[in-house]
Amino acid sequence: MARRLLPCLALLALLASPACDRTKTPEPAPAQPSASVVVAKPAETFDAGSLAVAHAAPARVVAIGDLHGDLEATRKVLKLAGAIDEKDAWVGGALVVVQTGDQIDRGDDDRKILDLFDRLAESAKKAGGDVIALVGNHELMNSAFDFRYVTPGAYVAFADMNLQNAAPTVLALDPAQRARAFAFAPGGPYARLLAHRPVVARVGDSIFVHGGVLPKHVRYGLDRINDETRAWLEGRQKDPPKNVMAEDGPVWTRMYSAAPGREECKQLEETLSLLNAKRLVMGHTPQKPGIQPACDKRAWRIDTGLAKFYGGPSQALELRGDDAKVLGAPN
């Protein structure tokens, strides 16, 4: 993988001007923070088969991959899922939608997408359904002030932020970046919104994550990973969890989403066995020509690059009991 990101403090020196990297090369993974992390739950007492963010198996689940700041594409795939109508109102009833992170960056509409999913989560619960949005690597990059994939329009969208109580680290940035930095800085309004979103979630016998779940993540504790990430985003912990931000962390690894072979599928089988689960569903790595299974359909790669930046197809993965079906046509 390309060079790894610098720690957050060192990033401040690199962010002297607005970032707008619109190349299609994979972003580099961040360096691991050196500070200690808050232990939310001792590993020796962790039940590998449980997740605090877990749902009993609903009749119908639809999983959606990376959205990357494209509101039009987001609406299109939510309609494909049967989740919303033409006015963005929830019409999914008891449907459970899982979106695997990376709602932001690479497009101008990322704030609108974050707000839309926040509203839909409330509406869905009232109707007996749910909307579960995960945090991806791009959400965490923004909270670490890595704005290389932010578009000019996405900076402007946060211009109404009140910077009166902004931290010195925010005010040290280029003026064009300050409002977005204030919003996503740990403890900021959009970081607190993200804090309610898990890194890993379980719905029935399926595990959902942005990048992947490795056996060592399960042994460390998926509840711990969720809790520690939440603590950082809320500003209660100084640094992001090292095992989340690592190159092989759950929001960064491409072990199963790139081109998994026998060894990678063996690791997946161990992961699912530890979790007593049937499948892992992930985004992060655009698939061509569309959604792709791997490892005897124990892994589902659902990032189709549906945003305008990539030009991929509008697709989603529907789960009904043991059946998995791809909604929408490939390119």
XYZ file of C-alpha atoms in Angstrom:
331
model
C 0.000 0.000 0.000
C 1.146 3.585 -0.560
C 2.909 5.511 2.180
C 1.083 5.708 5.461
C -0.386 8.889 6.879
C 1.500 11.033 9.353
C 0.163 11.375 12.916
C -2.488 14.051 13.415
C -0.159 16.735 14.833
C 2.206 16.401 11.933
C -0.723 16.669 9.527
C -1.361 20.256 10.632
C 1.814 21.381 8.943
C 0.734 19.704 5.723
C -2.714 21.315 5.574
C -1.679 24.851 4.714
C -3.954 25.024 1.685
C -7.300 23.489 0.728
C -6.980 19.902 -0.406
C -8.689 18.548 -3.460
C -6.984 15.376 -4.631
C -9.280 14.000 -7.317
C -6.938 11.266 -8.517
C -8.293 7.743 -8.440
C -5.303 6.109 -6.788
C -6.026 4.397 -3.426
C -5.457 6.665 -0.448
C -2.580 5.739 1.862
C -3.272 4.304 5.294
C -2.519 6.418 8.373
C 0.306 5.922 10.799
C -0.548 4.315 14.097
C -0.866 6.773 16.998
C 1.618 6.194 19.758
C -0.528 7.220 22.733
C -2.252 4.639 24.887
C -5.922 3.914 24.344
C -8.842 3.649 26.723
C -9.698 0.014 27.368
C -13.455 -0.207 27.280
C -13.716 -3.927 28.029
C -10.961 -6.357 29.081
C -10.131 -8.743 26.270
C -10.276 -11.791 28.544
C -13.957 -11.151 29.322
C -15.011 -10.429 25.745
C -17.629 -12.708 24.212
C -16.563 -13.077 20.582
C -20.095 -13.896 19.524
C -21.629 -10.641 20.712
C -21.671 -7.066 19.511
C -23.207 -4.166 21.389
C -24.435 -2.881 18.024
C -26.390 -5.978 17.047
C -29.835 -6.672 15.650
C -31.878 -9.837 15.511
C -32.348 -11.073 11.985
C -34.974 -8.927 10.238
C -36.990 -10.190 7.291
C -35.046 -7.994 4.868
C -31.672 -6.245 5.019
C -30.192 -4.099 2.255
C -26.484 -3.218 2.394
C -25.115 -0.200 0.522
C -21.457 0.577 -0.133
C -19.403 3.779 -0.406
C -21.292 6.978 -1.364
C -18.466 9.543 -1.485
C -20.299 12.844 -1.463
C -22.768 12.150 -4.297
C -26.308 12.923 -3.096
C -27.976 12.064 -6.404
C -26.358 8.612 -6.442
C -27.234 8.168 -2.768
C -30.909 8.866 -3.385
C -30.891 6.529 -6.376
C -29.534 3.557 -4.441
C -31.837 4.201 -1.460
C -34.818 4.139 -3.840
C -33.454 0.941 -5.379
C -33.446 -0.526 -1.877
C -37.076 0.515 -1.340
C -36.041 2.788 1.531
C -37.168 6.279 0.438
C -39.620 8.008 -1.868
C -39.140 10.990 -4.185
C -39.191 13.370 -1.204
C -36.525 11.461 0.731
C -39.151 10.161 3.205
C -38.713 6.695 4.703
C -41.018 4.160 3.027
C -39.094 1.014 3.948
C -41.266 -0.044 6.886
C -39.385 -2.762 8.790
C -36.490 -2.752 6.309
C -32.983 -2.540 7.808
C -30.461 -0.596 5.713
C -26.749 -0.925 6.481
C -24.384 1.546 4.831
C -20.745 0.520 5.186
C -19.128 3.955 5.556
C -17.291 6.487 3.375
C -20.285 8.749 2.907
C -17.897 11.688 2.665
C -15.019 13.045 0.526
C -14.566 13.081 -3.279
C -17.912 14.890 -3.800
C -19.572 18.168 -2.801
C -22.659 16.734 -1.057
C -21.168 14.910 1.881
C -22.787 17.052 4.580
C -26.209 16.522 2.987
C -25.636 12.781 2.938
C -24.626 12.689 6.611
C -27.723 14.682 7.534
C -29.979 12.526 5.350
C -28.859 9.296 7.012
C -29.252 10.853 10.442
C -32.868 11.780 9.644
C -33.643 8.434 8.036
C -32.382 6.554 11.085
C -34.991 8.311 13.228
C -37.802 7.767 10.710
C -36.936 4.117 10.166
C -37.021 3.312 13.884
C -40.487 4.826 14.194
C -41.656 2.548 11.365
C -40.105 -0.579 12.874
C -37.012 -0.598 10.658
C -33.512 0.772 11.042
C -30.726 2.590 9.217
C -27.247 1.642 10.401
C -24.445 3.772 8.962
C -20.893 2.684 9.763
C -17.775 4.835 9.958
C -15.268 4.314 7.164
C -11.689 5.389 6.777
C -12.692 8.720 5.197
C -14.862 9.713 8.158
C -11.953 9.019 10.506
C -9.478 10.787 8.196
C -11.543 13.968 8.419
C -11.626 13.770 12.214
C -7.826 13.474 12.031
C -7.717 16.632 9.817
C -6.667 14.728 6.708
C -8.587 16.665 4.053
C -6.769 15.562 0.895
C -9.959 14.182 -0.649
C -12.269 17.075 0.236
C -13.693 19.017 -2.715
C -14.033 22.820 -2.713
C -17.818 22.561 -2.538
C -17.616 20.280 0.483
C -15.624 22.953 2.342
C -18.244 25.599 1.542
C -21.036 23.349 2.843
C -19.735 23.788 6.410
C -19.251 27.570 6.233
C -22.058 28.191 8.759
C -20.122 26.596 11.635
C -19.641 28.948 14.590
C -15.908 29.043 15.276
C -16.142 31.136 18.439
C -15.027 28.226 20.623
C -12.773 26.568 18.055
C -9.602 24.957 19.362
C -6.183 26.415 18.457
C -5.501 23.366 16.255
C -8.540 24.311 14.156
C -7.671 28.008 13.968
C -4.123 27.131 12.862
C -5.456 25.697 9.594
C -6.055 27.502 6.329
C -9.203 29.681 6.689
C -11.017 27.637 4.044
C -10.554 24.479 6.119
C -11.438 25.758 9.568
C -15.210 25.306 9.502
C -14.975 21.718 8.279
C -12.208 20.991 10.766
C -14.347 22.397 13.593
C -17.244 20.169 12.506
C -15.204 16.952 12.344
C -12.679 17.542 15.142
C -13.168 15.111 18.042
C -15.935 16.601 20.166
C -17.221 18.724 17.243
C -20.823 18.515 16.024
C -20.246 16.111 13.148
C -17.684 14.055 15.057
C -20.371 13.542 17.719
C -22.780 12.473 14.978
C -20.200 9.959 13.743
C -19.609 8.758 17.301
C -23.034 7.118 17.221
C -21.980 5.050 14.218
C -20.162 1.764 14.823
C -17.025 0.522 13.138
C -18.441 -3.009 13.082
C -22.089 -4.063 13.318
C -23.958 -7.339 13.317
C -27.416 -7.890 11.829
C -28.619 -11.441 12.239
C -25.842 -13.753 11.096
C -24.075 -11.114 8.962
C -21.162 -8.901 10.034
C -20.822 -5.465 8.427
C -17.669 -3.337 8.302
C -16.020 -0.833 5.975
C -12.722 -2.625 5.279
C -12.712 -6.028 6.940
C -12.609 -7.934 10.214
C -9.580 -10.102 10.934
C -9.300 -12.786 13.634
C -7.100 -10.494 15.728
C -9.825 -7.824 15.716
C -12.307 -10.346 17.090
C -9.875 -11.438 19.785
C -9.177 -7.836 20.747
C -12.934 -7.260 21.003
C -15.272 -5.699 18.458
C -17.210 -3.950 21.219
C -13.911 -2.506 22.438
C -13.111 -1.274 18.929
C -16.508 0.435 18.680
C -16.255 1.898 22.184
C -12.731 3.237 21.772
C -13.519 4.830 18.425
C -16.608 6.458 19.931
C -14.555 7.795 22.848
C -12.091 9.462 20.455
C -14.786 11.000 18.257
C -16.558 12.384 21.321
C -13.308 13.973 22.508
C -12.985 11.751 25.588
C -9.831 10.058 24.308
C -6.796 11.885 22.951
C -5.921 9.687 19.992
C -7.822 7.308 17.714
C -7.424 3.598 18.497
C -4.243 2.258 16.970
C -5.810 -0.994 15.834
C -8.546 0.874 13.933
C -6.250 3.314 12.145
C -3.595 0.722 11.337
C -3.018 -0.379 7.751
C -4.693 -3.710 8.554
C -7.371 -2.106 10.744
C -11.091 -2.735 10.154
C -11.569 0.486 8.158
C -8.378 0.051 6.091
C -7.665 -3.614 5.368
C -8.306 -4.960 1.855
C -7.564 -8.571 2.764
C -10.939 -9.803 1.533
C -12.024 -6.913 -0.692
C -9.132 -6.948 -3.178
C -8.346 -10.413 -4.564
C -8.612 -12.934 -1.727
C -6.914 -16.287 -2.209
C -6.791 -19.457 -0.142
C -4.928 -17.901 2.788
C -7.201 -14.853 2.950
C -10.314 -17.032 2.788
C -8.877 -19.168 5.585
C -8.541 -16.026 7.728
C -12.132 -15.087 6.898
C -13.350 -18.547 7.875
C -11.598 -18.215 11.226
C -13.151 -14.783 11.754
C -16.669 -15.991 10.989
C -16.206 -19.073 13.136
C -15.152 -16.944 16.112
C -18.233 -14.765 15.593
C -20.595 -17.635 14.790
C -21.601 -15.699 11.668
C -22.315 -16.698 8.056
C -20.925 -13.814 6.044
C -18.909 -10.614 6.101
C -20.166 -7.617 4.093
C -17.723 -4.782 3.327
C -17.086 -1.734 1.142
C -13.819 0.229 0.731
C -12.563 -1.319 -2.533
C -14.501 -0.552 -5.750
C -15.536 -3.713 -7.586
C -15.915 -4.153 -11.325
C -18.343 -4.584 -12.961
C -20.351 -4.466 -9.707
C -20.938 -6.224 -6.370
C -18.788 -9.354 -6.062
C -18.838 -12.350 -3.697
C -15.673 -14.150 -2.630
C -14.633 -17.110 -0.507
C -17.673 -19.246 -1.444
C -19.982 -16.288 -0.828
C -18.769 -15.909 2.749
C -17.476 -12.443 1.765
C -19.496 -9.837 -0.115
C -17.679 -6.789 -1.563
C -20.360 -4.112 -2.101
C -18.432 -0.948 -2.996
C -19.393 -0.425 -6.647
C -17.910 3.070 -6.954
C -21.437 4.355 -7.515
C -20.510 7.998 -6.875
C -19.890 10.342 -9.812
C -16.183 10.381 -8.983
C -15.886 6.709 -9.992
C -18.854 6.275 -12.336
C -19.761 2.792 -11.090
C -23.205 1.166 -11.117
C -26.025 1.741 -8.634
C -26.248 -1.563 -6.774
C -27.053 -2.857 -3.306
C -27.000 -6.260 -1.615
C -30.306 -7.664 -0.355
C -30.276 -10.308 2.385
C -33.355 -12.408 3.168
C -32.525 -15.212 5.547
C -29.795 -17.304 3.897
C -30.397 -15.744 0.478
C -28.200 -12.939 -0.880
C -29.299 -11.073 -4.003
C -27.710 -8.181 -5.871
C -30.141 -5.350 -6.614
C -29.426 -3.294 -9.749
C -27.441 -4.112 -12.858
C -23.634 -4.005 -13.215
C -21.916 -1.650 -15.639
